Coordinates of C-alpha atoms and ligand atoms in Angstrom, one line a residue:
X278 CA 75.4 70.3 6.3
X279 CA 77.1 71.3 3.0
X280 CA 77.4 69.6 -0.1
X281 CA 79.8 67.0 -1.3
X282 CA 81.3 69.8 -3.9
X283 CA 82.6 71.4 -0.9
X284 CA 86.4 70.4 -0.1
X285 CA 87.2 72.6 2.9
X286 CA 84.9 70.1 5.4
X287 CA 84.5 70.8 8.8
X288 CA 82.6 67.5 9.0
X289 CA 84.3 64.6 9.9
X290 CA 84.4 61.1 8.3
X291 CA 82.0 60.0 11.2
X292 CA 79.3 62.4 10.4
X293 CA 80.1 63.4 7.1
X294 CA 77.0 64.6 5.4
X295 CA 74.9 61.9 6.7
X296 CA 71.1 62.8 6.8
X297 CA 68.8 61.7 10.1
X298 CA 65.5 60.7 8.2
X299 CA 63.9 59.2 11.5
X300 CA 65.0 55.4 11.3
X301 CA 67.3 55.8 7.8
X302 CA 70.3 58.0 7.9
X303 CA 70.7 59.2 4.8
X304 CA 74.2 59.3 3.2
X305 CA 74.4 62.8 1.3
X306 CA 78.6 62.3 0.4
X307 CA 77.5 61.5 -3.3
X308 CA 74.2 62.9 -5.3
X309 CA 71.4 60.7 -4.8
X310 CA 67.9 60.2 -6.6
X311 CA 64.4 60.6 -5.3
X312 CA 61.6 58.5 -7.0
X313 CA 58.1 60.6 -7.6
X314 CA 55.1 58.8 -6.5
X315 CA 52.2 60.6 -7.4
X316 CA 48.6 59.9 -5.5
X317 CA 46.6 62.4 -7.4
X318 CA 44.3 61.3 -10.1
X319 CA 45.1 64.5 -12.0
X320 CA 49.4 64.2 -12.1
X321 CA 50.9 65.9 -15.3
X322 CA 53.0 62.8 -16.4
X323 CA 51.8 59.7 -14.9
X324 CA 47.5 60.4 -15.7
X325 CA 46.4 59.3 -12.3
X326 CA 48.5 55.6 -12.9
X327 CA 49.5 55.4 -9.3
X328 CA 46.2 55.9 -7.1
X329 CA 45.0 52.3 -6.3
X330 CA 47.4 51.4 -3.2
X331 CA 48.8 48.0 -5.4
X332 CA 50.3 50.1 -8.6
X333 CA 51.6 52.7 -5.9
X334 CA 53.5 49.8 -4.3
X335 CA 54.5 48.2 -7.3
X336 CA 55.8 51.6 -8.9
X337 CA 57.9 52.5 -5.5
X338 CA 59.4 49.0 -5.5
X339 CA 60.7 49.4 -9.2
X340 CA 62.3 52.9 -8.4
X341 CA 63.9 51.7 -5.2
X342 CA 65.1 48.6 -7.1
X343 CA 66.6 51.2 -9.5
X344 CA 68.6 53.0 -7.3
X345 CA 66.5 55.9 -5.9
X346 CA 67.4 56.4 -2.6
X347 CA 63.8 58.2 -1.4
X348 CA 60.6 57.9 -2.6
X349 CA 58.4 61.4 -3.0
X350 CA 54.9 60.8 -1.9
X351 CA 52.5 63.5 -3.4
X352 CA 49.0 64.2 -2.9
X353 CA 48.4 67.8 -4.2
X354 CA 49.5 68.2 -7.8
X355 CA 51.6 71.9 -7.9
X356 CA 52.1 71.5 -11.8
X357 CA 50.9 75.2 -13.0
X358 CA 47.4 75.4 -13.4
X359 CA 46.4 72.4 -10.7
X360 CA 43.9 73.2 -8.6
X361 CA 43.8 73.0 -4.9
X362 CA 42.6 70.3 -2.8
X363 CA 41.7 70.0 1.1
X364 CA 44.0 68.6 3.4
X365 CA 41.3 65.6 4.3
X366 CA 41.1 64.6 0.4
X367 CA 44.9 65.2 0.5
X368 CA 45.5 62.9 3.7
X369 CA 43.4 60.0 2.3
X370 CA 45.4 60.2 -0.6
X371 CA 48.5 59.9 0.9
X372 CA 48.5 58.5 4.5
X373 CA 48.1 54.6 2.9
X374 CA 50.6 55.0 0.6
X375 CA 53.4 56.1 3.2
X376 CA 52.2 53.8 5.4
X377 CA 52.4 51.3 3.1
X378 CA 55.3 52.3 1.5
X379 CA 57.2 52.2 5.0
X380 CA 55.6 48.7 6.0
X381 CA 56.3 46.5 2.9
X382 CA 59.7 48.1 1.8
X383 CA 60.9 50.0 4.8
X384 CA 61.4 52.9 2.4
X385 CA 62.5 56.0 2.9
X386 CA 59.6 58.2 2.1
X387 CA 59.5 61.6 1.9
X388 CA 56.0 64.0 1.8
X389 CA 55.3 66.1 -1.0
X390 CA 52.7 68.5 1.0
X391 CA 52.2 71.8 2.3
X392 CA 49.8 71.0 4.9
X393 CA 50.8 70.9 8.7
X394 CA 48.0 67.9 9.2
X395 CA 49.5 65.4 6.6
X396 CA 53.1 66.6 7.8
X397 CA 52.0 65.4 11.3
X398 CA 50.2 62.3 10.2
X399 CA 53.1 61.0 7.6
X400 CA 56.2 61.7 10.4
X401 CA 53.5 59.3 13.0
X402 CA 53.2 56.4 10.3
X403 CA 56.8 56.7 9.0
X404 CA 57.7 58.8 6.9
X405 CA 61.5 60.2 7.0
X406 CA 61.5 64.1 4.9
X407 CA 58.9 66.4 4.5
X408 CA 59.3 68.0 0.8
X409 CA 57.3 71.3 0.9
X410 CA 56.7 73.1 -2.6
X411 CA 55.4 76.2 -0.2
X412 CA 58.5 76.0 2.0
X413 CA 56.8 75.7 5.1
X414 CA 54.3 79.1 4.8
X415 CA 50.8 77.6 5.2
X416 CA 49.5 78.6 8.9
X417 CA 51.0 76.1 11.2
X418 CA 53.3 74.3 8.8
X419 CA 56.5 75.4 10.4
X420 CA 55.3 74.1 13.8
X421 CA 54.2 71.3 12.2
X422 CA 57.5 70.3 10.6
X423 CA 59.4 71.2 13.6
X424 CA 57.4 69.2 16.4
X425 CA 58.0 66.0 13.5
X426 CA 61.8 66.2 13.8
X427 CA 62.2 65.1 10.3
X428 CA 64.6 66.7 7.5
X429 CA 62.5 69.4 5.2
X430 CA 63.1 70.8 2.1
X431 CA 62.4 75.0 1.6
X432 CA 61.8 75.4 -2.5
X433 CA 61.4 78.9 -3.7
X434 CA 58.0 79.6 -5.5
X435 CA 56.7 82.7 -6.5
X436 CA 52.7 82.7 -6.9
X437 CA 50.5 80.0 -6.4
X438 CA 49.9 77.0 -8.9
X439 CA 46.8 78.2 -10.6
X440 CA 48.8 81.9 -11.2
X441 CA 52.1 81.3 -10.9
X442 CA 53.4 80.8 -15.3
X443 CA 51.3 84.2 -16.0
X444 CA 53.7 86.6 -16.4
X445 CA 56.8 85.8 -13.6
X446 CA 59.1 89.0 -13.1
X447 CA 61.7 89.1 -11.4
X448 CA 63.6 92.7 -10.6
X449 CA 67.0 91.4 -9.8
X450 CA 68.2 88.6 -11.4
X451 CA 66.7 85.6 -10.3
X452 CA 69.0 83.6 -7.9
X453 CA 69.2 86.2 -6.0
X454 CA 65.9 86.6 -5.3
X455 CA 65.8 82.7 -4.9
X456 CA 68.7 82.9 -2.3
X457 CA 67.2 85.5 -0.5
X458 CA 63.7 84.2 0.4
X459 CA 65.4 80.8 1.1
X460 CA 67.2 82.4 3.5
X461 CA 64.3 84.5 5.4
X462 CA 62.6 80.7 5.5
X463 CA 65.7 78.9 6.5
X464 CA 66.0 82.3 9.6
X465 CA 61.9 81.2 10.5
X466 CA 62.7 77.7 10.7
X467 CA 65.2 78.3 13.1
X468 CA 63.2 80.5 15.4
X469 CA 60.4 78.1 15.0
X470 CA 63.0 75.5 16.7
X471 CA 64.1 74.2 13.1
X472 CA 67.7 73.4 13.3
X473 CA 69.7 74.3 10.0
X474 CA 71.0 70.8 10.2
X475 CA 67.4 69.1 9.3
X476 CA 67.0 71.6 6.6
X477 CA 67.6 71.3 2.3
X478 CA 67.2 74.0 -0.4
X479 CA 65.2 74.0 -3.2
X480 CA 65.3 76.4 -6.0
X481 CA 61.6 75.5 -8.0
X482 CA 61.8 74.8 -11.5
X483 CA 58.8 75.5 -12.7
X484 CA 57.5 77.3 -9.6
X485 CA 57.0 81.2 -10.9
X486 CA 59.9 81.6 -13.3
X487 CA 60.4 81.3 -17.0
X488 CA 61.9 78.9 -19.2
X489 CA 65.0 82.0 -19.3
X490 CA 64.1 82.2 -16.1
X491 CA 65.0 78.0 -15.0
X492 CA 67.9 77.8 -17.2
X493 CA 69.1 80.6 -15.4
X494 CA 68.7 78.8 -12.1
X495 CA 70.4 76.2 -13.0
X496 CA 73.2 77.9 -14.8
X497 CA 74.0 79.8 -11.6
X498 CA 73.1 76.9 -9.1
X499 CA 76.5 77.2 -7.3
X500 CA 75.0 80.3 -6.0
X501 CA 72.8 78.8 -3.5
X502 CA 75.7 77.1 -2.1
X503 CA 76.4 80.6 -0.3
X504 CA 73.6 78.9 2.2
X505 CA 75.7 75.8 3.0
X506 CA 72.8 73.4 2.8
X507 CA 72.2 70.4 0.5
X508 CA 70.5 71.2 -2.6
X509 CA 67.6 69.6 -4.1
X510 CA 66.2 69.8 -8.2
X511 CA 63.3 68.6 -9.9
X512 CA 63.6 69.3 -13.7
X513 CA 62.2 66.1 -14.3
X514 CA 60.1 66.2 -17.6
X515 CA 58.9 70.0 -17.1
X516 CA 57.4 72.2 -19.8
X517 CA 61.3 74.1 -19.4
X518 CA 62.4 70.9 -21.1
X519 CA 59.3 70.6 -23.7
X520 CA 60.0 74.7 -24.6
X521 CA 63.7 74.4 -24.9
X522 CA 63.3 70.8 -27.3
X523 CA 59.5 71.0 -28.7
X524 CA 59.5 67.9 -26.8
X525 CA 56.3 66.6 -25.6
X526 CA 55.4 65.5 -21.9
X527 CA 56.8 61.6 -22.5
X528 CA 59.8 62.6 -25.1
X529 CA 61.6 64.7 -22.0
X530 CA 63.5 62.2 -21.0
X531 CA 67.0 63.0 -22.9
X532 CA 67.1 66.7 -22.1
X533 CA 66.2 65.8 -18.7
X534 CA 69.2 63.3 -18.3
X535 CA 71.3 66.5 -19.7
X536 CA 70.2 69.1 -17.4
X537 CA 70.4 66.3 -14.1
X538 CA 73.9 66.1 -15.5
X539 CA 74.2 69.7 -15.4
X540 CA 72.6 69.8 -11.5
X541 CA 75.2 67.4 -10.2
X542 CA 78.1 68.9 -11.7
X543 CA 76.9 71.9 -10.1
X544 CA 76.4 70.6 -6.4
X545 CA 72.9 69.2 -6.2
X546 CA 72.9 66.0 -3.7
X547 CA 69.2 65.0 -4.7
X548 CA 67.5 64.9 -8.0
X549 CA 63.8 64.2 -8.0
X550 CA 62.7 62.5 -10.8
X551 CA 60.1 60.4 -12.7
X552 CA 62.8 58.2 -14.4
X553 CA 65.1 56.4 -11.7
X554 CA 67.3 54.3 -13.6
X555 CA 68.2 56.4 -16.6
X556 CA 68.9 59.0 -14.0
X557 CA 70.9 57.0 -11.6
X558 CA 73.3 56.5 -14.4
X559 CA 73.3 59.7 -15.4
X560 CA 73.6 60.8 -12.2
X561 CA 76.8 58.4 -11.4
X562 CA 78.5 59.3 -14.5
X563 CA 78.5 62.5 -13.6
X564 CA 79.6 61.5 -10.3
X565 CA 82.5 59.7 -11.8
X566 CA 83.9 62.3 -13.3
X567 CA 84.0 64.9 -10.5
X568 CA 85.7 62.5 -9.0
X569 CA 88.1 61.2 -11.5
X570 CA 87.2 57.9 -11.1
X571 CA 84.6 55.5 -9.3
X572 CA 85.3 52.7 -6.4
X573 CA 82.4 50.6 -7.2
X574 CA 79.5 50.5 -9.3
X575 CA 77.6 53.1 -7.8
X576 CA 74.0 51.9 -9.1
X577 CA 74.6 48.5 -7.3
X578 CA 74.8 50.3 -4.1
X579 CA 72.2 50.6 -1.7
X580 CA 71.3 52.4 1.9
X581 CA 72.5 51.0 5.1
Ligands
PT1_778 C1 60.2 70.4 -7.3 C2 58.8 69.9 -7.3 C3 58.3 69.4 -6.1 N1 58.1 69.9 -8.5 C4 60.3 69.9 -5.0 N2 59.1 69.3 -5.0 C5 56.8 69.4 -8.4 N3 61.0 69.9 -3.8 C6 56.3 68.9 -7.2 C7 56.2 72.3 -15.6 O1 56.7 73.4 -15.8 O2 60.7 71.0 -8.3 N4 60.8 70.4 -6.1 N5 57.0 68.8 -6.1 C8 56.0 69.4 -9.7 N6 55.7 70.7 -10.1 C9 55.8 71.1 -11.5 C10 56.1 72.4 -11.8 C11 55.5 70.2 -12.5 C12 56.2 72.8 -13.1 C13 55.6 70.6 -13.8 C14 56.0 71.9 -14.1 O3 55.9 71.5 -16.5

């Protein structure tokens, strides 16, 4: 699957860019939003708000009623500097919430993890994408992903949250680099029985690179489109933002509404952020004017 920037489709109107996310099919012809739901008691921006299984609820409810199309279920924070945690504390942490999450709203729930257990667990209670920050590279994680038939997303990282802002280099410039390891992970996936189809690109804001190094990234995003997959971002209130503006962690929110503008005018199909509605609009307006226009209003609309 490509992305909606791409005019010369080989896909039909049938099966045009529609996502299988187990029981949602997810419609990928205009850019959609994913909702962050934290479970850690250490996240960077929400302070460990959305642990108790009630506020988690609550909080997935008002993004979904706000347009986001996924919600992002995390239980490892991967903000530089977080520490590591094991995949039972990680699977308590996160196997109520999806389960929840898919039994009271019947959302569409994608897992923020890197770990081939809570992969395995969150496909069994529902869950419809697996969103791994380590693009599938933790021992057993690519058989994992594959035996759970679900959609994953590959993002780029270099180093490992407690190391990864000291110093990132890069020797060629940096999407490049980024294009090139996606596409040695997207080459395992497929001999690990991962067909290209279920797979989405990630570039990792954040993940390794500088703030040169991000706006970069996203300056040249149309480069990743050489891999003909649907692209996903998450800019959403990063330190990239706070550099850039001197903006503290809860003052990011108009430079991140700029640089989601930015993403979707450069192909992205999902934005994961903290923010839904402000997003969604910024999101659709951006929308509208790629395409000169707008049939309905798009933030009224809702999955099938
Ligand atoms: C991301 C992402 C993610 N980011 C995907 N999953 C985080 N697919 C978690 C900072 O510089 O971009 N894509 N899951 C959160 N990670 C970070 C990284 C948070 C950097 C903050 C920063 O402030």
């Amino acid at each position: 699957m490509k992305s909606f920037l791409d005019t010369s489709s080989t896909q039909n109107a049938d099966n045009a860019l529609q996502l299988r996310c187990g029981r949602h099919l997810l419609d990928l012809s205009f850019p959609r939003v994913m909702g962050i739901l934290n479970v850690t008691p250490d996240s960077f921006s929400d302070g460990g708000r959305h642990v108790a299984l009630d506020d988690a609820l609550r909080h997935a409810e008002r993004m979904l009623a706000e347009g986001a199309a996924i919600i992002d279920v995390g239980g490892e924070s991967t903000r530089p500097g977080a520490a590591p945690v094991s995949p039972q504390e990680e699977l308590d942490r996160v196997a109520p919430v999806v389960e929840a999450l898919v039994r009271e709203l019947d959302a569409l729930v994608s897992v923020d993890t890197s770990c081939p257990v809570v992969m395995r667990e969150a496909s069994e209670l529902g869950a419809g994408m697996i969103n791994d920050v380590r693009a599938l590279e933790r021992d057993g994680a690519l058989q994992a992903a594959a035996g759970s038939g679900l959609p994953v997303c590959l993002m780029h990282r270099k180093g490992e949250p407690q190391d990864m802002q000291q110093a990132p280099a890069y020797s060629r410039p940096i999407e490049e680099e980024v294009a090139e390891y996606l596409a040695g992970r997207i080459a395992d996936c497929e001999a690990a029985g991962l067909r290209r189809h279920r797979l989405l690109i990630d570039p990792g804001f954040g993940f390794g690179k500088s703030v040169e190094h991000n706006l970069r990234l996203l300056k040249y995003l149309q480069s990743l489109h050489a891999l003909e997959l649907p692209i996903l971002v998450g800019m959403s209130r990063k330190s990239m933002i706070g550099k850039v503006l001197a903006r503290p962690v809860e003052e990011r929110l108009p430079g991140g509404l700029a640089l989601a503008a930015m993403a979707v005018e450069r192909g992205a199909s999902i934005l994961r952020v903290h923010d839904v509605a402000a997003t969604v609009d910024a999101v659709n307006m951006a929308w509208a004017v790629l395409q000169e226009g707008c049939e309905l209003p798009l933030n009224q609309e809702q999955d099938a």
